[in-house]
Amino acid sequence: MSRVSVTGSKRVIDDVIEAAYAHHSLHVTDYDERYEGFEPGTSLDGAETVNERLVTVRSLESILDVDADDAEVARSLDDDELVAELGRVRGRVNDLNDERDDLRDAIRDRQEEIDRMEPFAELGIDLEYLRGYDSVEVVVGEARPGLVETALEDAETIGAFDVFVGGDVLAVVAKPTDADAEGAVQDALVGVDIALLDVPDADAGPKEYVAELEAERADLRDELDDVENELESVKGEAAGFLLRAEEQLTVEAEKKEAPLSFATTENAFVAEGWVPTESYPDFEAAVVDAVGDHVEVEELERASFTPDGDHHAEPVDGGTGGAESASVDDGSDPASAETEEAVATDGGHAAHGSDDPPVVQDNGSAAGPFELLVQAFGQPKYSEFDPTLLVFLTFPLMFGFMIGDVGYGVLYAAIGYYLYANYDGALREMGAVAIWAGLFTVLFGIYYGIDVFGYHAYQLFGLHWEVGKGLSPADTEWALTWLVLSVVFGLVHLNTGYVLSFVKNFQVHDLKHAVYESGSWLLILNGVWIWIFSRHVLQVKPDFLFDSVSVITLGALSFSGFPAVVGIAGIVGAVAGVALIAIGEPVELAEVLEPIVNVVSYARIMAVLLAKGGMALAVNLLAFGAYIDEGGEGSFHFIFTADHLAHVRETGSEELVFAGMSTAFDPGAIGLIGVLGLVAAIVVAVIGHVVVLLLGITAAGIQGVRLEYVEFFGKFYEGGGDSYLPFGYDRQYTDEQ
């Protein structure tokens, strides 16, 4: 990337903006107000009007629910046509929208009145009989009649009363013992759970009134349908225009607001930014062709890919890096003088200050969607190694290993495909990530014994399967093997991170800094774990550390540990690493155990594997029941039916774990209890596996991302870069005319 400066008179700022916009390559950097005599620019004339029109267009698009599918063939749209058509469409749409809002309010009012009247219609008493009395009180509400009558009978303030009931509504007509008392009935019903209803002020019978309201509501809905159909017709006519107008106004707004990022004086301006180095000659030619010698375009520096903390920038030969100034003749003496003064600032240009080049991530179609996970942590800086490819290689692997189920994997991939096929942007990329995670989940599910929703499908084919998740008594050793494998994966992952850190520090500084800041941690990490996997002080180390190689290779290979002398060498290397930290970065001695702790953190991979597998097993256990063959020393097998359960109990060679709901179903004698048990088992299985599916996303997904962000990225990656956003617009609905 090349950092460029465009300096000129304000008299030609419009033409410069037009040329830069059309070239669509300049990533403009904002002026940061650090230089005396300059200030941020202001929007060009007409910006406020353009923005007001843009807001209007977007509001109309929202009202009409216009989307990209409603677009027509791209064509030009001049200002006069835009203003005239926008006024016409706005007037028509606003009138129809106001009418639609009024009709919706009227329908809502009718519905509220119907809801208020329906209890009285259910009661069946004309409204005029429920109000207007002097000597008696009338109360209407929803309550249990028995409780109301008991309360009134016990109340000393109530003389005669009667209760009329209709459905859930009742009306109480009572005469208080004190003729002057008010609210005696409500006071008597204080201890009763009653929802009081206000008697509407209407003379018609409740049922007739409700019917009248429903008829009015139906008429209003017909009118609303007519208005919405007319709005749909307007949408069909105006959608293409609105999309063209939005694009045209967006382009104009961006051009008119561009000076907000420039450094300006009364008569001159300076714009800085980044362009791809290969595009600079064309960019310079485009600007110069537009305004001639009224502007000076300079390539200030070129940023290389070699890290230096920010970026490695080299001054460009031939640029005005010295005190001499580039002259800009704009044909006006005052403006020209101030322009030359601006150019002379900072040795030839008014530099905005140091800033990082923008970044374009291009990782191909396969790894590209994983840029989403990297950007969630932080956009790579121009100087940094982009870890997207490494995330692509490791995240789906970890996810699939932790879930390892063909059924769940297929569903994850299907959900991902739906997102990928139906959405754009982040959701589409997330769908691609889910597809990869689902495919690896399927692969590991096959490896674990063709696991399908926690069921070992290899049993259906009469196969003998050696590999397991470690949940059955027969394959407990596999659980310990997965623990060791998780730790080994962590070692490889962290070594990669520290090596990248070493390379970065070597390029930023020198070999000494790389050794002190990264090599020391590599020595500690590998030294300690080499000792752990060695035969030195063998008696304190568990056997499964060394047996796991034999287990994972099904006995083809064995590993008894590194020789004791190698273990001692590992300890020496770790001590040397600590010494290097003490010499180079003594403050980091407080974190000297970090390499050990970080590796142990990868044990969460095995923990999630057993947790999700155990949850799927528990769901199937509750729904279908299971037994363990070989007298409780073998593998789990699900039962499913009453016949199968009877067979298990008869043989006596299996240990029954749980009978399950489905075992109430007897295919030979179908009964109600059996059918209900089977239905309940299916419901429990479906709901349970949906829960496991969702928890798998949160558990495996979050833990995988955490290992990437905290343990891995923390060794070499900072993020915080800016995306390359060139000044310009890719038109879809309008052409350049």
XYZ file of C-alpha atoms in Angstrom:
737
model
C 0.000 0.000 0.000
C 1.152 3.563 -0.746
C 0.356 6.553 1.384
C -0.561 9.499 -0.815
C -1.252 13.181 -0.356
C -3.450 15.324 -2.589
C -2.919 19.058 -2.078
C -4.723 21.791 -3.943
C -6.905 24.858 -3.965
C -10.422 24.677 -2.641
C -11.521 26.043 -6.001
C -10.973 22.593 -7.514
C -11.976 20.439 -4.537
C -15.190 19.305 -6.243
C -13.328 18.092 -9.327
C -10.684 16.330 -7.208
C -13.412 14.545 -5.214
C -15.147 13.499 -8.450
C -11.905 12.110 -9.884
C -10.932 10.255 -6.698
C -14.452 8.882 -6.335
C -14.555 7.609 -9.886
C -11.147 5.927 -9.526
C -12.413 4.098 -6.414
C -9.018 3.291 -4.914
C -8.227 5.929 -2.259
C -8.781 4.904 1.367
C -9.145 8.340 2.969
C -7.678 8.854 6.441
C -9.242 11.401 8.769
C -7.348 14.550 9.673
C -6.564 14.442 13.395
C -6.138 18.199 14.061
C -2.547 17.876 15.200
C -1.066 20.535 12.899
C -1.308 24.251 13.508
C -2.988 26.281 10.824
C -5.207 23.454 9.573
C -8.653 22.342 10.601
C -11.104 19.652 9.460
C -13.032 20.602 6.375
C -16.767 21.166 6.092
C -19.319 19.533 3.857
C -19.817 20.922 0.388
C -22.821 23.080 -0.438
C -26.014 21.074 -0.778
C -25.006 18.264 1.593
C -27.898 18.955 3.953
C -30.440 18.840 1.124
C -28.995 15.590 -0.226
C -29.091 13.971 3.206
C -32.689 15.062 3.757
C -33.688 13.499 0.449
C -31.761 10.342 1.299
C -33.618 10.046 4.624
C -36.907 10.505 2.773
C -36.065 7.801 0.231
C -35.050 5.313 2.908
C -38.220 6.066 4.869
C -40.336 5.391 1.779
C -38.429 2.155 1.154
C -39.156 1.091 4.730
C -42.877 1.891 4.399
C -43.146 -0.012 1.117
C -40.805 -2.813 2.269
C -38.613 -2.431 -0.815
C -35.662 -4.806 -1.193
C -32.985 -5.528 -3.769
C -35.177 -8.077 -5.562
C -37.455 -5.222 -6.626
C -34.719 -3.545 -8.670
C -34.990 -2.880 -12.366
C -32.269 -2.623 -14.953
C -29.703 0.036 -14.018
C -30.124 3.382 -15.786
C -29.261 7.030 -15.299
C -31.262 9.346 -13.046
C -30.808 13.114 -13.344
C -31.475 15.543 -10.502
C -34.622 17.077 -11.955
C -36.205 13.674 -12.493
C -35.193 12.593 -8.984
C -36.711 15.647 -7.287
C -39.960 15.548 -9.277
C -40.530 11.809 -8.943
C -39.542 11.788 -5.263
C -42.102 14.502 -4.510
C -44.827 12.586 -6.317
C -44.036 9.234 -4.693
C -43.631 10.790 -1.242
C -47.010 12.512 -1.442
C -48.826 9.387 -2.579
C -47.109 7.036 -0.150
C -47.528 9.387 2.823
C -51.242 9.822 2.106
C -51.766 6.086 1.835
C -49.625 5.389 4.889
C -51.557 7.940 6.967
C -54.811 6.380 5.811
C -53.482 2.926 6.702
C -52.466 4.121 10.181
C -55.918 5.670 10.744
C -57.641 2.459 9.686
C -55.408 0.369 11.943
C -56.194 2.681 14.870
C -59.907 2.417 14.135
C -59.739 -1.376 13.929
C -57.814 -1.470 17.201
C -60.450 0.755 18.855
C -63.239 -1.506 17.638
C -61.410 -4.562 18.870
C -60.884 -3.034 22.295
C -64.581 -2.154 22.487
C -65.523 -5.690 21.431
C -63.250 -7.123 24.097
C -64.896 -4.842 26.639
C -68.419 -5.760 25.544
C -68.054 -9.542 25.127
C -68.328 -10.322 28.868
C -71.647 -8.437 28.996
C -72.863 -10.243 25.903
C -72.002 -13.482 27.673
C -73.952 -12.307 30.730
C -77.014 -11.688 28.557
C -78.421 -8.632 30.397
C -79.088 -5.364 28.631
C -76.703 -2.652 29.717
C -79.464 -0.249 30.717
C -80.443 -2.670 33.492
C -76.969 -2.633 35.003
C -76.787 1.069 35.912
C -78.827 4.056 37.042
C -80.209 2.782 40.360
C -80.533 4.821 43.589
C -81.450 2.251 46.229
C -79.453 -0.744 44.978
C -75.892 -1.274 43.815
C -74.874 -3.263 40.749
C -71.416 -4.815 40.409
C -70.251 -6.802 37.364
C -67.110 -8.904 37.290
C -65.430 -12.254 36.738
C -65.347 -14.465 39.845
C -66.600 -17.728 41.316
C -70.329 -17.324 42.080
C -70.157 -19.450 45.227
C -67.469 -17.311 46.820
C -69.375 -14.120 45.943
C -72.618 -15.379 47.433
C -70.899 -16.514 50.632
C -69.204 -13.131 51.051
C -72.483 -11.266 50.537
C -74.339 -13.502 52.964
C -71.714 -12.905 55.637
C -71.625 -9.130 55.085
C -73.689 -7.186 57.666
C -73.821 -4.177 55.318
C -75.747 -6.087 52.638
C -79.485 -6.767 52.907
C -81.129 -8.480 49.975
C -79.048 -9.438 46.932
C -79.176 -11.533 43.809
C -76.415 -12.927 41.598
C -76.858 -13.406 37.837
C -74.336 -15.653 36.089
C -73.472 -15.964 32.434
C -70.379 -18.008 31.558
C -67.436 -16.628 33.496
C -69.201 -13.318 34.219
C -71.604 -12.513 37.000
C -73.656 -9.479 38.002
C -74.495 -8.715 41.629
C -77.613 -6.663 42.416
C -77.706 -5.858 46.138
C -79.444 -3.487 48.516
C -77.215 -2.130 51.292
C -78.639 -2.018 54.829
C -77.646 1.633 54.949
C -79.402 3.473 52.122
C -76.807 6.249 52.190
C -73.806 3.910 51.976
C -71.749 3.885 48.762
C -69.619 0.981 47.563
C -71.037 -1.437 50.111
C -70.999 -4.351 47.651
C -67.381 -3.788 46.658
C -66.411 -3.501 50.335
C -68.159 -6.791 51.033
C -66.232 -8.480 48.195
C -62.789 -7.274 49.306
C -61.689 -10.783 50.263
C -62.987 -12.351 47.034
C -60.844 -12.822 43.918
C -62.960 -10.820 41.491
C -62.033 -8.850 38.376
C -64.452 -5.925 38.274
C -65.775 -4.711 34.921
C -66.984 -1.200 34.080
C -70.436 -1.109 32.532
C -70.155 0.499 29.063
C -72.215 3.583 28.311
C -74.368 2.112 25.554
C -78.128 1.607 25.178
C -78.132 -1.342 22.753
C -78.181 -4.926 23.906
C -74.666 -6.318 24.408
C -74.968 -9.004 21.761
C -76.393 -6.602 19.194
C -73.723 -4.035 20.041
C -70.943 -6.600 19.667
C -72.372 -7.706 16.325
C -72.509 -4.070 15.189
C -68.888 -3.525 16.251
C -67.759 -6.690 14.464
C -69.477 -5.532 11.283
C -67.728 -2.154 11.522
C -64.422 -3.911 12.120
C -64.936 -6.109 9.054
C -65.679 -3.029 6.900
C -62.568 -1.308 8.206
C -60.463 -4.377 7.443
C -61.799 -4.386 3.872
C -60.802 -0.736 3.540
C -57.383 -1.541 5.001
C -56.922 -4.329 2.463
C -57.727 -1.884 -0.327
C -55.176 0.619 0.983
C -52.487 -2.050 1.372
C -53.189 -3.317 -2.142
C -52.791 0.242 -3.407
C -49.514 0.572 -1.483
C -48.355 -2.671 -3.059
C -49.232 -1.236 -6.448
C -47.225 1.894 -5.656
C -44.337 -0.309 -4.568
C -44.375 -2.088 -7.907
C -44.276 1.240 -9.720
C -41.784 3.064 -7.505
C -39.417 0.380 -6.143
C -36.945 0.691 -8.990
C -36.943 4.453 -8.765
C -36.407 4.406 -4.980
C -33.470 2.028 -5.269
C -31.914 4.199 -7.966
C -32.603 7.341 -5.948
C -31.065 5.874 -2.791
C -27.936 4.887 -4.678
C -27.683 8.218 -6.449
C -28.168 10.184 -3.216
C -25.750 7.956 -1.322
C -23.081 8.697 -3.917
C -23.793 12.424 -3.746
C -23.798 12.425 0.070
C -20.433 10.657 0.219
C -18.913 13.146 -2.203
C -20.286 16.189 -0.413
C -19.168 14.938 3.012
C -15.678 13.905 1.855
C -14.047 17.215 2.957
C -14.905 16.352 6.571
C -11.818 14.077 6.476
C -9.555 16.659 4.830
C -7.194 19.170 6.394
C -8.153 22.647 5.210
C -7.278 26.302 5.412
C -9.283 29.190 4.037
C -8.285 28.530 0.434
C -6.459 25.194 0.339
C -7.048 21.572 1.246
C -4.933 18.483 1.839
C -6.347 14.961 1.588
C -4.355 11.911 2.618
C -4.978 8.240 2.357
C -3.800 4.889 1.067
C -3.999 3.340 -2.369
C -2.655 0.012 -3.614
C 0.866 0.753 -4.847
C 0.165 -0.618 -8.317
C -2.852 1.734 -8.582
C -0.957 4.911 -7.667
C 0.143 5.941 -11.205
C -3.417 5.618 -12.505
C -4.785 7.457 -9.466
C -2.334 10.319 -9.934
C -3.130 10.537 -13.635
C -6.883 10.570 -12.995
C -6.640 13.466 -10.528
C -4.185 15.486 -12.605
C -6.241 14.955 -15.763
C -9.262 16.352 -13.931
C -7.727 19.595 -12.628
C -4.308 19.956 -14.239
C -1.654 21.818 -12.282
C -4.131 23.101 -9.692
C -3.336 20.075 -7.539
C -0.225 18.218 -6.399
C -0.403 14.427 -5.903
C 2.452 12.817 -3.987
C 3.311 9.287 -2.987
C 4.632 9.848 0.535
C 5.652 6.326 1.539
C 5.147 2.667 0.812
C 4.189 0.224 3.514
C 5.755 -3.200 3.381
C 4.419 -6.426 4.886
C 7.345 -6.701 7.304
C 6.075 -5.949 10.840
C 7.504 -3.141 12.869
C 4.879 -2.767 15.515
C 2.753 -0.547 13.266
C 3.970 -0.932 9.694
C 7.220 -0.617 7.839
C 7.024 2.503 5.697
C 9.726 3.668 3.338
C 9.879 7.221 1.910
C 9.464 7.232 -1.835
C 12.381 8.457 -3.922
C 11.512 11.621 -5.752
C 8.905 12.744 -3.234
C 9.178 16.093 -1.505
C 10.765 14.663 1.567
C 13.047 17.660 2.003
C 12.354 21.311 2.595
C 11.533 22.133 -0.997
C 7.882 22.662 -1.774
C 5.790 21.541 -4.700
C 4.200 24.489 -6.416
C 0.503 24.425 -7.203
C -0.785 27.008 -9.604
C -4.496 27.492 -9.316
C -4.695 30.726 -11.242
C -5.522 32.815 -8.211
C -2.733 34.479 -6.294
C -4.181 34.318 -2.722
C -5.285 30.754 -3.104
C -2.059 29.754 -4.772
C 0.022 31.306 -2.035
C -1.866 29.514 0.715
C -1.778 26.263 -1.194
C 1.999 26.478 -1.519
C 2.244 27.245 2.188
C 0.141 24.145 2.900
C 2.315 22.013 0.674
C 5.447 23.265 2.388
C 4.227 22.175 5.813
C 6.103 19.099 7.080
C 8.515 19.212 4.158
C 6.275 19.194 1.164
C 2.861 18.154 2.475
C 0.602 18.714 5.446
C 0.871 15.260 6.924
C -2.039 14.086 9.009
C 0.244 12.064 11.244
C 1.211 8.441 11.368
C -1.498 5.875 10.664
C -1.592 2.208 9.759
C -2.359 1.130 6.217
C -5.792 -0.445 5.759
C -6.103 -4.183 5.365
C -7.694 -6.441 2.774
C -8.157 -10.021 3.946
C -8.184 -12.497 1.096
C -8.121 -16.090 2.298
C -9.943 -17.787 -0.545
C -13.399 -19.310 -0.665
C -12.736 -22.115 1.824
C -10.983 -20.247 4.638
C -12.548 -16.858 3.844
C -15.656 -17.266 6.043
C -13.401 -17.801 9.067
C -12.323 -14.172 8.728
C -15.536 -13.540 10.668
C -14.089 -15.252 13.756
C -10.806 -13.363 13.397
C -12.556 -10.020 12.956
C -14.656 -10.684 16.050
C -11.370 -10.554 17.962
C -9.980 -7.697 15.881
C -9.163 -6.912 12.266
C -5.514 -7.776 11.530
C -3.131 -4.866 11.342
C -1.310 -4.382 8.070
C 1.890 -5.546 9.745
C 0.437 -8.673 11.340
C 0.187 -12.262 10.245
C -3.444 -13.008 9.384
C -4.379 -16.092 11.462
C -7.515 -16.882 9.454
C -5.997 -19.921 7.760
C -4.868 -21.358 11.104
C -8.351 -20.830 12.559
C -9.779 -22.579 9.504
C -7.486 -25.554 10.148
C -8.091 -25.800 13.905
C -11.548 -24.526 14.887
C -13.653 -27.075 12.924
C -11.228 -29.787 14.081
C -11.761 -28.891 17.743
C -15.512 -28.527 17.316
C -15.902 -31.861 15.544
C -13.714 -33.614 18.117
C -15.786 -32.229 21.011
C -19.207 -33.180 19.585
C -18.325 -36.206 17.441
C -21.795 -37.347 16.392
C -23.073 -38.034 12.872
C -26.641 -36.948 13.676
C -25.667 -33.655 15.269
C -23.087 -33.038 12.563
C -25.644 -33.418 9.789
C -27.966 -30.968 11.559
C -25.168 -28.448 12.115
C -24.212 -28.668 8.448
C -27.871 -28.355 7.388
C -28.367 -25.250 9.552
C -25.157 -23.831 8.127
C -26.267 -24.507 4.560
C -29.590 -22.767 5.217
C -27.796 -19.664 6.507
C -25.270 -19.800 3.666
C -27.928 -20.137 0.961
C -30.478 -17.628 2.259
C -28.507 -14.764 3.778
C -25.649 -12.438 2.988
C -22.886 -10.899 5.048
C -22.072 -12.195 8.506
C -24.900 -14.759 8.581
C -23.707 -16.262 5.299
C -20.153 -16.517 6.638
C -21.429 -18.020 9.889
C -23.311 -20.564 7.812
C -20.097 -21.573 6.037
C -18.335 -21.951 9.402
C -21.227 -24.132 10.620
C -20.976 -26.313 7.510
C -17.285 -26.985 8.136
C -17.920 -27.618 11.837
C -20.767 -29.999 10.950
C -18.654 -31.954 8.453
C -15.888 -32.486 11.014
C -18.513 -33.472 13.585
C -19.740 -36.144 11.166
C -16.187 -37.423 10.564
C -15.445 -37.738 14.272
C -18.887 -39.240 14.834
C -17.974 -42.025 12.413
C -14.612 -42.459 14.123
C -16.253 -42.796 17.548
C -18.352 -45.757 16.438
C -20.773 -44.241 13.907
C -22.432 -42.305 16.735
C -25.892 -41.076 15.690
C -27.562 -39.007 18.407
C -25.670 -40.941 21.057
C -26.439 -44.361 19.561
C -23.555 -46.521 18.322
C -24.883 -47.402 14.875
C -22.072 -49.886 14.246
C -24.185 -52.344 16.262
C -26.746 -52.361 13.450
C -24.122 -53.746 11.080
C -22.841 -56.427 13.430
C -19.436 -54.743 13.615
C -16.904 -54.740 16.435
C -15.689 -51.205 17.086
C -12.544 -50.472 19.042
C -12.794 -46.697 19.407
C -15.138 -45.049 21.921
C -15.716 -41.766 23.689
C -14.923 -43.263 27.072
C -18.461 -43.383 28.477
C -18.884 -47.170 28.706
C -17.028 -49.386 31.203
C -15.366 -51.157 28.280
C -13.792 -47.991 26.827
C -12.846 -45.969 29.906
C -9.252 -45.939 28.720
C -10.351 -43.856 25.736
C -11.440 -41.007 28.027
C -7.898 -40.798 29.401
C -6.512 -41.061 25.885
C -8.620 -38.090 24.750
C -7.260 -36.144 27.712
C -3.688 -36.789 26.596
C -4.566 -36.052 22.972
C -6.152 -32.735 24.004
C -2.958 -31.790 25.825
C -0.792 -32.757 22.834
C -3.007 -30.697 20.533
C -2.582 -27.790 22.936
C 1.193 -28.186 22.779
C 1.173 -28.050 18.988
C -1.246 -25.112 18.953
C 0.734 -23.074 21.471
C 4.069 -23.874 19.850
C 2.682 -22.477 16.611
C 1.671 -19.299 18.413
C 5.050 -18.863 20.109
C 6.912 -19.518 16.843
C 4.856 -16.813 15.121
C 5.652 -14.529 18.049
C 9.368 -15.326 17.655
C 9.289 -14.485 13.950
C 7.411 -11.239 14.589
C 9.827 -10.107 17.300
C 12.809 -11.015 15.129
C 11.461 -8.896 12.263
C 10.395 -6.044 14.525
C 13.600 -5.850 16.552
C 16.393 -8.407 16.366
C 17.354 -11.922 17.370
C 18.096 -10.929 20.967
C 14.618 -9.557 21.535
C 13.076 -12.587 19.837
C 14.980 -14.940 22.153
C 14.126 -12.969 25.289
C 10.467 -12.314 24.476
C 9.478 -15.514 22.639
C 12.275 -18.075 22.725
C 12.172 -18.073 26.535
C 8.532 -19.145 26.542
C 9.215 -21.805 23.908
C 11.915 -23.265 26.158
C 9.631 -23.298 29.202
C 6.680 -24.744 27.300
C 8.543 -27.579 25.637
C 11.014 -28.202 28.443
C 8.357 -28.779 31.092
C 6.171 -30.979 28.911
C 9.096 -33.007 27.606
C 9.937 -33.740 31.238
C 6.295 -34.667 31.955
C 6.345 -37.176 29.095
C 9.756 -38.558 30.094
C 10.717 -41.471 32.344
C 12.498 -39.209 34.808
C 10.837 -39.632 38.246
C 8.512 -42.118 36.580
C 6.819 -43.157 39.801
C 4.934 -39.848 40.133
C 3.501 -39.938 36.614
C 0.265 -41.764 35.692
C 0.516 -44.683 33.297
C -2.074 -43.320 30.885
C 0.390 -40.608 29.773
C 2.379 -43.335 28.013
C -0.337 -45.908 27.314
C -2.372 -43.464 25.210
C -0.182 -43.929 22.126
C -0.890 -47.655 22.161
C -4.614 -47.016 22.680
C -4.938 -44.455 19.886
C -3.063 -46.692 17.405
C -4.971 -49.821 18.501
C -1.737 -51.417 19.660
C 0.242 -50.733 16.481
C 2.613 -48.349 18.265
C 3.747 -47.974 21.850
C 5.401 -45.221 23.835
C 7.094 -45.740 27.158
C 8.201 -42.145 27.607
C 11.227 -40.108 26.616
C 14.472 -41.321 28.236
C 15.238 -39.845 31.634
C 18.178 -37.896 30.221
C 15.832 -36.198 27.733
C 13.520 -35.296 30.606
C 16.432 -33.783 32.535
C 17.410 -31.826 29.409
C 13.832 -30.563 29.237
C 14.036 -29.266 32.813
C 17.349 -27.592 32.018
C 15.754 -25.945 28.983
C 12.812 -24.741 31.061
C 15.179 -23.255 33.663
C 17.096 -21.564 30.854
C 13.838 -20.087 29.626
C 13.100 -18.695 33.079
C 16.586 -17.203 33.186
C 16.060 -15.518 29.810
C 12.835 -13.969 31.073
C 14.604 -12.758 34.206
C 17.242 -11.070 32.036
C 15.043 -9.706 29.258
C 11.599 -9.125 30.799
C 11.842 -9.660 34.579
C 8.338 -8.316 35.173
C 6.976 -11.352 33.313
C 8.378 -13.780 35.895
C 5.000 -13.548 37.613
C 3.554 -15.438 34.613
C 6.256 -18.077 34.381
C 3.720 -20.906 34.839
C 1.576 -19.676 31.958
C 2.814 -22.238 29.380
C 1.887 -25.109 31.714
C -1.501 -23.628 32.624
C -2.329 -22.832 28.997
C -1.701 -26.420 27.914
C -3.817 -27.798 30.761
C -6.579 -25.432 29.593
C -6.896 -27.550 26.441
C -8.228 -30.368 28.630
C -11.579 -28.621 28.216
C -11.722 -30.258 24.767
C -11.896 -33.704 26.377
C -14.303 -32.386 29.052
C -16.789 -31.105 26.468
C -16.474 -34.374 24.511
C -17.459 -36.432 27.573
C -20.109 -33.929 28.710
C -21.964 -33.775 25.381
C -21.606 -37.521 24.843
C -22.867 -38.137 28.369
C -25.876 -35.869 27.825
C -26.829 -37.675 24.621
C -26.418 -41.012 26.436
C -28.616 -39.794 29.313
C -31.371 -38.713 26.924
C -31.405 -42.121 25.224
C -31.207 -43.843 28.598
C -34.345 -42.090 29.848
C -36.243 -42.598 26.625
C -35.275 -46.133 25.609
C -33.475 -47.761 28.521
C -30.095 -49.490 28.320
C -28.007 -52.361 29.600
C -24.276 -53.036 29.737
C -23.163 -56.305 28.211
C -20.506 -58.681 29.557
C -21.919 -58.498 33.052
C -21.479 -54.733 33.390
C -17.957 -54.640 31.967
C -18.845 -53.954 28.336
C -20.618 -51.257 26.326
C -24.017 -49.562 26.577
C -26.820 -51.014 24.470
C -30.296 -49.483 24.247
C -33.390 -51.632 24.818
C -36.321 -49.917 22.985
C -39.169 -52.465 23.561
C -40.738 -54.639 26.244
C -39.695 -57.810 24.378
C -36.100 -56.651 24.352
C -36.282 -55.803 28.066
C -37.654 -59.258 28.870
C -34.816 -60.831 26.919
C -32.237 -58.808 28.855
C -33.739 -59.880 32.162
C -33.891 -63.517 31.133
C -30.286 -63.846 29.990
C -28.804 -62.523 33.212
C -25.475 -61.921 31.470
C -26.140 -58.180 31.090
C -26.439 -55.486 33.713
C -29.678 -53.514 33.384
C -28.994 -49.802 33.830
C -32.492 -48.355 33.326
C -35.705 -49.758 31.850
C -36.658 -46.590 29.951
C -40.037 -45.259 28.833
C -40.291 -47.105 25.527
C -40.028 -50.528 27.208
C -43.681 -50.224 28.240
C -44.493 -50.819 24.569
C -45.057 -54.470 23.651
C -45.326 -55.038 19.878
C -47.078 -58.359 20.529
C -49.826 -56.893 22.691
C -50.337 -53.215 21.944
C -51.959 -51.437 24.881
C -52.676 -47.856 25.886
C -49.894 -47.733 28.475
C -47.380 -49.078 25.991
C -48.385 -46.574 23.298
C -48.210 -43.692 25.793
C -44.787 -44.876 26.938
C -43.529 -45.028 23.353
C -44.892 -41.554 22.570
C -43.361 -40.165 25.775
C -40.024 -41.758 24.894
C -40.043 -40.164 21.447
C -40.950 -36.743 22.882
C -38.189 -36.975 25.508
C -35.681 -38.092 22.871
C -36.547 -35.268 20.452
C -36.582 -32.508 23.074
C -33.500 -33.883 24.804
C -31.431 -34.089 21.631
C -32.523 -30.585 20.567
C -31.251 -29.331 23.927
C -27.969 -31.207 23.454
C -27.715 -29.809 19.917
C -28.090 -26.235 21.175
C -25.771 -26.750 24.134
C -23.237 -28.229 21.743
C -23.127 -24.906 19.890
C -22.580 -22.938 23.078
C -20.194 -25.411 24.710
C -18.025 -26.579 21.816
C -18.331 -23.308 19.914
C -17.501 -21.022 22.816
C -14.737 -23.235 24.182
C -13.174 -23.553 20.734
C -13.292 -19.799 20.168
C -11.890 -19.217 23.654
C -8.886 -21.432 22.962
C -8.264 -19.563 19.721
C -8.608 -16.094 21.241
C -7.054 -16.472 24.690
C -4.465 -19.239 24.490
C -3.492 -18.977 20.803
C -3.963 -15.356 19.672
C -2.560 -14.082 22.950
C 0.894 -15.292 21.930
C 1.348 -13.310 18.707
C -1.775 -11.440 17.590
C -3.163 -8.037 18.589
C -5.669 -6.998 15.936
C -7.056 -3.495 15.731
C -6.445 -2.835 12.027
C -8.760 -1.014 9.618
C -10.503 -2.553 6.643
C -9.640 -1.148 3.228
C -12.655 0.973 2.274
C -11.835 2.849 -0.937
C -13.576 6.139 -1.575
C -16.170 5.299 -4.193
C -19.257 3.209 -4.793
C -20.044 0.058 -6.745
C -23.222 1.021 -8.540
C -26.011 -1.515 -8.990
C -29.078 0.492 -9.946
C -27.650 3.570 -11.682
C -24.904 4.175 -14.211
C -22.119 6.731 -14.124
C -24.138 9.211 -16.194
